Short mmCIF file of C-alpha atoms in Angstrom, two decimals:
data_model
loop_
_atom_site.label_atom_id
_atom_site.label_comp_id
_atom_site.label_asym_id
_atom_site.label_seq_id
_atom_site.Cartn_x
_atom_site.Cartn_y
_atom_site.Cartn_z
CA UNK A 564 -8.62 122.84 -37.85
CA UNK A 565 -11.07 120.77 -35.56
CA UNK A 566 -12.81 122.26 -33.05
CA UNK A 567 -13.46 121.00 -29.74
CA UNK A 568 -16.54 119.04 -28.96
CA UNK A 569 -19.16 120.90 -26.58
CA UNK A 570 -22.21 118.60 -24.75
CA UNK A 571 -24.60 120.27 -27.16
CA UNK A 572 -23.23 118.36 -30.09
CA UNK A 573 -24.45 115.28 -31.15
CA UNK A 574 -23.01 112.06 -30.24
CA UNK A 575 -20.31 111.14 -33.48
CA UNK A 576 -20.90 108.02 -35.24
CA UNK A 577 -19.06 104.89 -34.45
CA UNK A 578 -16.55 104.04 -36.15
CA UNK A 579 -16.00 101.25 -38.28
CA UNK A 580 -13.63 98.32 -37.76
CA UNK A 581 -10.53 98.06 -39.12
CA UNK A 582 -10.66 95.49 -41.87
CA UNK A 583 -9.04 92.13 -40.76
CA UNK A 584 -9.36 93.14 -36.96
CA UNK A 585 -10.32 90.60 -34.51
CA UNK A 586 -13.31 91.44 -32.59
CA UNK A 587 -12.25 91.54 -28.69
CA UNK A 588 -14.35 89.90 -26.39
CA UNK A 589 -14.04 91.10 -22.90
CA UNK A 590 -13.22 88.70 -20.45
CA UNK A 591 -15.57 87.86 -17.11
CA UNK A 592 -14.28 86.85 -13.68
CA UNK A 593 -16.62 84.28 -12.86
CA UNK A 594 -15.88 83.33 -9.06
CA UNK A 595 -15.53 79.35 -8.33
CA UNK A 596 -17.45 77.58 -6.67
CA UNK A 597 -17.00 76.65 -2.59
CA UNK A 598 -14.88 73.35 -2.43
CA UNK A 599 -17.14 71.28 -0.12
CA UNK A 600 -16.01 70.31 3.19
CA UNK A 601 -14.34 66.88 3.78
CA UNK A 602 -16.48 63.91 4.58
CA UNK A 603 -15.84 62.68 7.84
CA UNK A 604 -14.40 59.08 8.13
CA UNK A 605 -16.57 56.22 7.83
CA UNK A 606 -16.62 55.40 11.64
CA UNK A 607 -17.62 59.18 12.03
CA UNK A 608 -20.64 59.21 10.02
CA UNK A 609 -21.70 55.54 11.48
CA UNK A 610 -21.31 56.87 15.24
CA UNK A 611 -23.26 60.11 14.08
CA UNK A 612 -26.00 58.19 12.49
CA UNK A 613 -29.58 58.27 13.59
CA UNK A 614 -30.55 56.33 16.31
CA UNK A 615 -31.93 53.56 14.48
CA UNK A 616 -28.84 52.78 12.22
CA UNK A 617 -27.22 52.82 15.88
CA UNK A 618 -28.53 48.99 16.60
CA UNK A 619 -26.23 47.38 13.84
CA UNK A 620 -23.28 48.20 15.88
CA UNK A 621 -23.99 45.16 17.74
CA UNK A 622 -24.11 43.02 14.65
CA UNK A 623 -21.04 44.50 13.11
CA UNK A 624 -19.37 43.87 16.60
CA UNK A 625 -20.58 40.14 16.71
CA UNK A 626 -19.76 39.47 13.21
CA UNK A 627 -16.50 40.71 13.41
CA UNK A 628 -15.09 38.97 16.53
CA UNK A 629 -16.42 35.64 14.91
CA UNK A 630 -14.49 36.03 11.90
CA UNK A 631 -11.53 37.20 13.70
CA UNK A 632 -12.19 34.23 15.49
CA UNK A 633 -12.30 31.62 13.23
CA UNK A 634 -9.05 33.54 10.74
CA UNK A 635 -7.08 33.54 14.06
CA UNK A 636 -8.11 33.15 17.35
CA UNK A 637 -8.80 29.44 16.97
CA UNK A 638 -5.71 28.35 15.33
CA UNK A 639 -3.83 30.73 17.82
CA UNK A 640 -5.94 29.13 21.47
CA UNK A 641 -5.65 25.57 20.10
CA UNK A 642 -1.85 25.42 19.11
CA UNK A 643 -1.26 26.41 22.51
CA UNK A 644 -4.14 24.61 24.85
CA UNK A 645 -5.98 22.27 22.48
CA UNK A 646 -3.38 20.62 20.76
CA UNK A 647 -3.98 16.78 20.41
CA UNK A 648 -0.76 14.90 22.26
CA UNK A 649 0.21 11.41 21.65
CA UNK A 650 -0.65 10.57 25.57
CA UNK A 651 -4.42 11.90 24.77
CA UNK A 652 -4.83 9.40 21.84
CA UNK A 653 -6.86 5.96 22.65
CA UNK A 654 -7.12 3.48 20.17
CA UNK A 655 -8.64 -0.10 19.80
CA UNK A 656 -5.96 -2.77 21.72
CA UNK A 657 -3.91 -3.81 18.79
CA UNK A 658 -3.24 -7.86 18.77
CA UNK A 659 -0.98 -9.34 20.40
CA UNK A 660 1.19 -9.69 16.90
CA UNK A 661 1.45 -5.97 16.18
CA UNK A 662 4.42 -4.93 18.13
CA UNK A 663 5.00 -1.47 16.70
CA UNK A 664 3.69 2.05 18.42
CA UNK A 665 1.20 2.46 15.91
CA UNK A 666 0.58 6.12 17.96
CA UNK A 667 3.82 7.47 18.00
CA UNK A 668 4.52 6.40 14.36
CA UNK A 669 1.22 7.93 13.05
CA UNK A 670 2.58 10.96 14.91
CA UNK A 671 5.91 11.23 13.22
CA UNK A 672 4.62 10.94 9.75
CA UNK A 673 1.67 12.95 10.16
CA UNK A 674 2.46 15.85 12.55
CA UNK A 675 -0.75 15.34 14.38
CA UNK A 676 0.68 17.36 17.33
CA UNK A 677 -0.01 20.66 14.66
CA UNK A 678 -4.07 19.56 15.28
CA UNK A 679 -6.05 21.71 17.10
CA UNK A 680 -9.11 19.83 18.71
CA UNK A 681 -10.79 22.73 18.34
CA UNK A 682 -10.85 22.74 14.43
CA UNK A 683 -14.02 21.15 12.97
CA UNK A 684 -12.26 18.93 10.93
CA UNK A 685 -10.13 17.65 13.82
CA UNK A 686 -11.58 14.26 13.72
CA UNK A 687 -11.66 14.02 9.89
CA UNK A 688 -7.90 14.57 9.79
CA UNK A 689 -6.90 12.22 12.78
CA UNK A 690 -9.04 9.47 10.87
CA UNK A 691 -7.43 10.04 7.33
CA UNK A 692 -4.00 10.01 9.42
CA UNK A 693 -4.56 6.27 11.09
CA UNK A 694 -5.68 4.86 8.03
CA UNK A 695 -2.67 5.08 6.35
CA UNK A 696 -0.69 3.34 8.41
CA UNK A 697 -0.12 0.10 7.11
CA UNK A 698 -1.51 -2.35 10.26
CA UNK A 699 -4.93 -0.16 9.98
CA UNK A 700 -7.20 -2.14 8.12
CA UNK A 701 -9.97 0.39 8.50
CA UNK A 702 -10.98 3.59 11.09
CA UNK A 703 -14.69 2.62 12.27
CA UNK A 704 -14.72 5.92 14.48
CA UNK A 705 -13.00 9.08 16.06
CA UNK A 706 -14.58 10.52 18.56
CA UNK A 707 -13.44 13.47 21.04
CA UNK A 708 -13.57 13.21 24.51
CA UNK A 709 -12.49 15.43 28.08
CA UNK A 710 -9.03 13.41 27.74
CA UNK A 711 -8.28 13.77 23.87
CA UNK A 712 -9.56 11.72 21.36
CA UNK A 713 -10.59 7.91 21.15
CA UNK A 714 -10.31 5.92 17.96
CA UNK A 715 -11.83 2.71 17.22
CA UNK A 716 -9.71 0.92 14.44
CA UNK A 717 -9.96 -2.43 12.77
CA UNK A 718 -6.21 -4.08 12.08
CA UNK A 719 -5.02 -6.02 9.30
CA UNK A 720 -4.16 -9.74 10.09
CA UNK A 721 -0.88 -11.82 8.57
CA UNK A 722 -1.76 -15.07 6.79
CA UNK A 723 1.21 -15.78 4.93
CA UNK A 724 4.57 -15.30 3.93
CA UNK A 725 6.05 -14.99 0.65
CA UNK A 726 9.00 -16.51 -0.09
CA UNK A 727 10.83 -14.38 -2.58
CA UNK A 728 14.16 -16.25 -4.20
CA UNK A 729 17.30 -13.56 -4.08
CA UNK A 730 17.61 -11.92 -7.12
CA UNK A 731 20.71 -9.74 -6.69
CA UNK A 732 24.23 -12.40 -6.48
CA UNK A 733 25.52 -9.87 -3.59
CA UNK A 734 22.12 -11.09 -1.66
CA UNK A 735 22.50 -14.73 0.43
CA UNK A 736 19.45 -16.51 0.69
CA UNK A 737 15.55 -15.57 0.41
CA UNK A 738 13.51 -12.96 1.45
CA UNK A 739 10.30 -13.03 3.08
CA UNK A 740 7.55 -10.57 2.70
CA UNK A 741 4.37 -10.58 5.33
CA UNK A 742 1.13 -10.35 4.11
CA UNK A 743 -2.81 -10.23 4.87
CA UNK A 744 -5.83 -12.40 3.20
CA UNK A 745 -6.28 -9.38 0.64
CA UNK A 746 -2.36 -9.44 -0.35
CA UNK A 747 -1.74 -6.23 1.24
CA UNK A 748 2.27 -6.08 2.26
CA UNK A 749 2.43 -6.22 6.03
CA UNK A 750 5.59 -4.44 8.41
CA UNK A 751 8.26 -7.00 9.10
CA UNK A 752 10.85 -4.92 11.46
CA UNK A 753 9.25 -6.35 14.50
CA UNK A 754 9.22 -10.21 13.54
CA UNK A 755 12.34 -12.40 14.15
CA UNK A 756 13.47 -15.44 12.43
CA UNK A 757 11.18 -17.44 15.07
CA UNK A 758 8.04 -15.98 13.59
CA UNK A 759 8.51 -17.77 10.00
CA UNK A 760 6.59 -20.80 11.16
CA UNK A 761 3.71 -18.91 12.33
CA UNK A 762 2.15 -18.57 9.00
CA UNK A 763 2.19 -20.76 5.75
CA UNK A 764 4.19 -20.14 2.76
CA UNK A 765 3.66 -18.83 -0.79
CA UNK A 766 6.44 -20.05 -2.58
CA UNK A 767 5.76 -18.84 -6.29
CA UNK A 768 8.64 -19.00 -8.99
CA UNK A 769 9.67 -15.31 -10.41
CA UNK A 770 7.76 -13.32 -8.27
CA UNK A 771 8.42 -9.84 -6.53
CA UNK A 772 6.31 -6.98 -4.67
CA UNK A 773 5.86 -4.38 -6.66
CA UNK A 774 4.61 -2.08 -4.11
CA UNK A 775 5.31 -0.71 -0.65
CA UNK A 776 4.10 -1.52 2.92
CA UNK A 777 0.71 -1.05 3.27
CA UNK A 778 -0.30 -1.49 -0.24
CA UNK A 779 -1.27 -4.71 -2.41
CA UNK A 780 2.00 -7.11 -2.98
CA UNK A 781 1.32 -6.54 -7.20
CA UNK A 782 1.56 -10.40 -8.29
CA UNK A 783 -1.95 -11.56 -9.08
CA UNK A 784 -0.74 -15.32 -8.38
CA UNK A 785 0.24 -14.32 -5.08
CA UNK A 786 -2.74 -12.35 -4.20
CA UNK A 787 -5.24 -15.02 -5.07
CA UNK A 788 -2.68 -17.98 -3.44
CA UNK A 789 -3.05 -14.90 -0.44
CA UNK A 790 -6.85 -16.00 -0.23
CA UNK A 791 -6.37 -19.94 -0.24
CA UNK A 792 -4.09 -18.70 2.99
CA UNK A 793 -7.06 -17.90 4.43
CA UNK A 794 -9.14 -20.57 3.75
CA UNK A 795 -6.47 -23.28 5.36
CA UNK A 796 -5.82 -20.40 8.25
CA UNK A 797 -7.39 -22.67 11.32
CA UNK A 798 -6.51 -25.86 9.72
CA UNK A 799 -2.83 -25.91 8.47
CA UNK A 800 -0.95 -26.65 11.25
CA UNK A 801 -3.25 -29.13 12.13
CA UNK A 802 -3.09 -30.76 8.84
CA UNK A 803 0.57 -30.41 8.68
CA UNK A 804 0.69 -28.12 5.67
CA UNK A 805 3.72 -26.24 4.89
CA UNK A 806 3.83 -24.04 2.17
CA UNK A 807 1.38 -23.21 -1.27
CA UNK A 808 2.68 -23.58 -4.49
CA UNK A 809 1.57 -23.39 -7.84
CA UNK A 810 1.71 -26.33 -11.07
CA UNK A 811 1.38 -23.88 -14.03
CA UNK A 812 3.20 -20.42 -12.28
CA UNK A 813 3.80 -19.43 -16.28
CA UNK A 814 0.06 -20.38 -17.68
CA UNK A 815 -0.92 -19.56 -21.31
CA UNK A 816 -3.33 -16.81 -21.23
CA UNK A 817 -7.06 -18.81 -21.05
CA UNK A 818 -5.22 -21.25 -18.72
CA UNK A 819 -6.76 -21.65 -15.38
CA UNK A 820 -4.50 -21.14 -12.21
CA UNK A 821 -3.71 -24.74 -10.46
CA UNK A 822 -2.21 -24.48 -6.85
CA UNK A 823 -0.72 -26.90 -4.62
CA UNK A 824 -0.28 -27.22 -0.97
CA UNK A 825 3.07 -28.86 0.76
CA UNK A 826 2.67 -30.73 3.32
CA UNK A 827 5.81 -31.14 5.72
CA UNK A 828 7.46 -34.21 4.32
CA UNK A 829 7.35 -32.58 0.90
CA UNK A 830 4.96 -34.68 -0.59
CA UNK A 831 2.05 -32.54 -2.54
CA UNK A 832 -1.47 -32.10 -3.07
CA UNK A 833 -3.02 -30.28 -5.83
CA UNK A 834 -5.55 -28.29 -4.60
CA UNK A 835 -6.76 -26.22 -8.07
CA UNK A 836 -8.10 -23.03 -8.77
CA UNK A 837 -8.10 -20.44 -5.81
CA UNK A 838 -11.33 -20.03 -4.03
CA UNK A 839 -13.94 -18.02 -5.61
CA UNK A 840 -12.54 -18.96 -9.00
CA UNK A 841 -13.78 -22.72 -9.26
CA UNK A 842 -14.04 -24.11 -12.65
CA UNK A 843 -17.62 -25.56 -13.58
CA UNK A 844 -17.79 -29.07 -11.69
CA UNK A 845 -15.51 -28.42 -9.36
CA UNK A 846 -15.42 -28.47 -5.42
CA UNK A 847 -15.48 -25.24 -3.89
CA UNK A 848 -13.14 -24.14 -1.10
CA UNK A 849 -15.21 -25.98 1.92
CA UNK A 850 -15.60 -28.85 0.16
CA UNK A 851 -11.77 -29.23 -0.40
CA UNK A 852 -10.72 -28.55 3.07
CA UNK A 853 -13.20 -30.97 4.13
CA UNK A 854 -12.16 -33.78 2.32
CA UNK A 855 -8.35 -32.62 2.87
CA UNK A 856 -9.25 -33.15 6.66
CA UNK A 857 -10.85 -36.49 5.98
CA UNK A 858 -8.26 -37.91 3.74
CA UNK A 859 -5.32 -35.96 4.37
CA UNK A 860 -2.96 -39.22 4.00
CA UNK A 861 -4.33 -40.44 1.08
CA UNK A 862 -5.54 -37.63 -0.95
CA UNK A 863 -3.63 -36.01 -3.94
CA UNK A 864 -5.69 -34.27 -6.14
CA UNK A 865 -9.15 -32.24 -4.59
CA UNK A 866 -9.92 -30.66 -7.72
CA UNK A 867 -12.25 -33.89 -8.65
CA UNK A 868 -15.51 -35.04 -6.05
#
């Protein structure tokens, strides 16, 4: 029988662990950490800032309005009080040949009414706009002023027309196609039948534009009989010339171009290679025309001195 345990006894042994036991580690309630408080917002902290960080607000402010500005404000102020209008466009007096509104038509094809003279490429875009248009030879300068805008412009000039046979059996008769000393393909809606004597003829067999108004008429025989146009410009009324033609329209490949010119009886005179392209040893364009002036009744061939 065991007998009680008195404080005068000594402290028992401990005793040992059970084999296979796991040894129990007490657990300790370790307090977490304060969350810390949350940051204030961005605009907070800025407005709370020392006094020196204080003088960028200034900066930010100017900085900001002037991209604001420039994403929307300026689009927004000049659609509704800068906006260029056809009655604020000046451009160069066109000649008295040029019939068409060349401002309203730019207009209508371009949308120019959508500029804003306040853009910085206003000008730039009003040029680019012009010189498409197929009586504008070139855009010297656009320039704004209190009224709108003034453009200087340079026009294209007729110097012929080509005489295109009707290739389609529904068609009647020819066509005619206007065009300038370069061969560039000129509007027609405004000219009547009364106009076809005002410039010479290129009549050319098997020959048709191959590109639109305002761009080159695509037959390299017409284009160069385009610059012998120009060279009888002052003189072929006066000399009683009526059309150009060509002796060899289907030359073999090293073959040099011959043209003609018709006077107004029909009776020819062959004029040769176009000017610029003179064979060795023979006239050039002056010299031609000269001689054609001299000896217009008797002449028939100016391709020899």
């Amino acid at each position: 029988m065991t007998q009680p345990r008195t404080d005068t006894d000594p402290p028992e042994p401990p005793k040992p662990a059970a084999t296979g036991a796991k040894k129990r580690t007490p657990k300790l309630n370790v307090p977490k950490p304060p969350e810390p408080p949350p940051r204030p917002h961005w605009l907070v902290r800025l407005a709370t800032a020392p006094a020196v960080l204080m003088v960028l607000w200034p900066l930010i402010l100017i900085i900001g309005g002037f991209i604001a500005w420039n994403r929307w404000g300026e689009d927004r102020l000049g659609q509704e009080f800068y906006r260029l209008e056809p009655q604020g466009v000046t451009i160069s007096p066109p000649p008295e040949y040029i019939r068409s509104n060349i401002v309203s038509e730019v207009f209508v094809t371009h949308q120019l009414e959508k500029v804003s003279l306040l853009n910085r490429l206003a000008t730039a875009a009003i040029g680019e706009a012009f010189r498409t248009h197929p009586w504008i030879d070139e855009v010297i300068r656009v320039e704004k002023s209190s009224k709108g805008v003034d453009i200087q412009l340079r026009y294209r000039k007729p110097i012929a027309w080509v005489r295109v046979a009707s290739q389609h059996p529904k068609v009647p008769g020819d066509a005619l196609f206007l065009i300038d000393s370069k061969g560039t393909m000129l509007p027609t809606k405004d000219f009547s039948a009364s106009d076809e004597t005002k410039y010479i003829h290129i009549e050319i067999p098997n020959t048709y534009p191959s590109g639109d108004i305002g761009a080159p008429y695509g037959d390299d025989r017409v284009i160069a009989a385009a610059r012998l146009a120009a060279a009888l410009a002052s003189d072929w009324q006066q000399l009683n010339l009526r059309a150009i033609g060509m002796e060899n329209p289907n030359r073999t490949f090293n073959e040099a171009w011959v043209y003609t010119v018709f006077r107004q009886d029909l009776s020819k005179v062959i004029w040769g290679s176009p000017p610029g392209e003179e064979l060795p040893g023979e006239p050039t364009a002056d010299e031609k025309l000269l001689r054609l002036k001299t000896q217009s009744g008797t002449v028939s061939d100016l391709r020899t001195p």
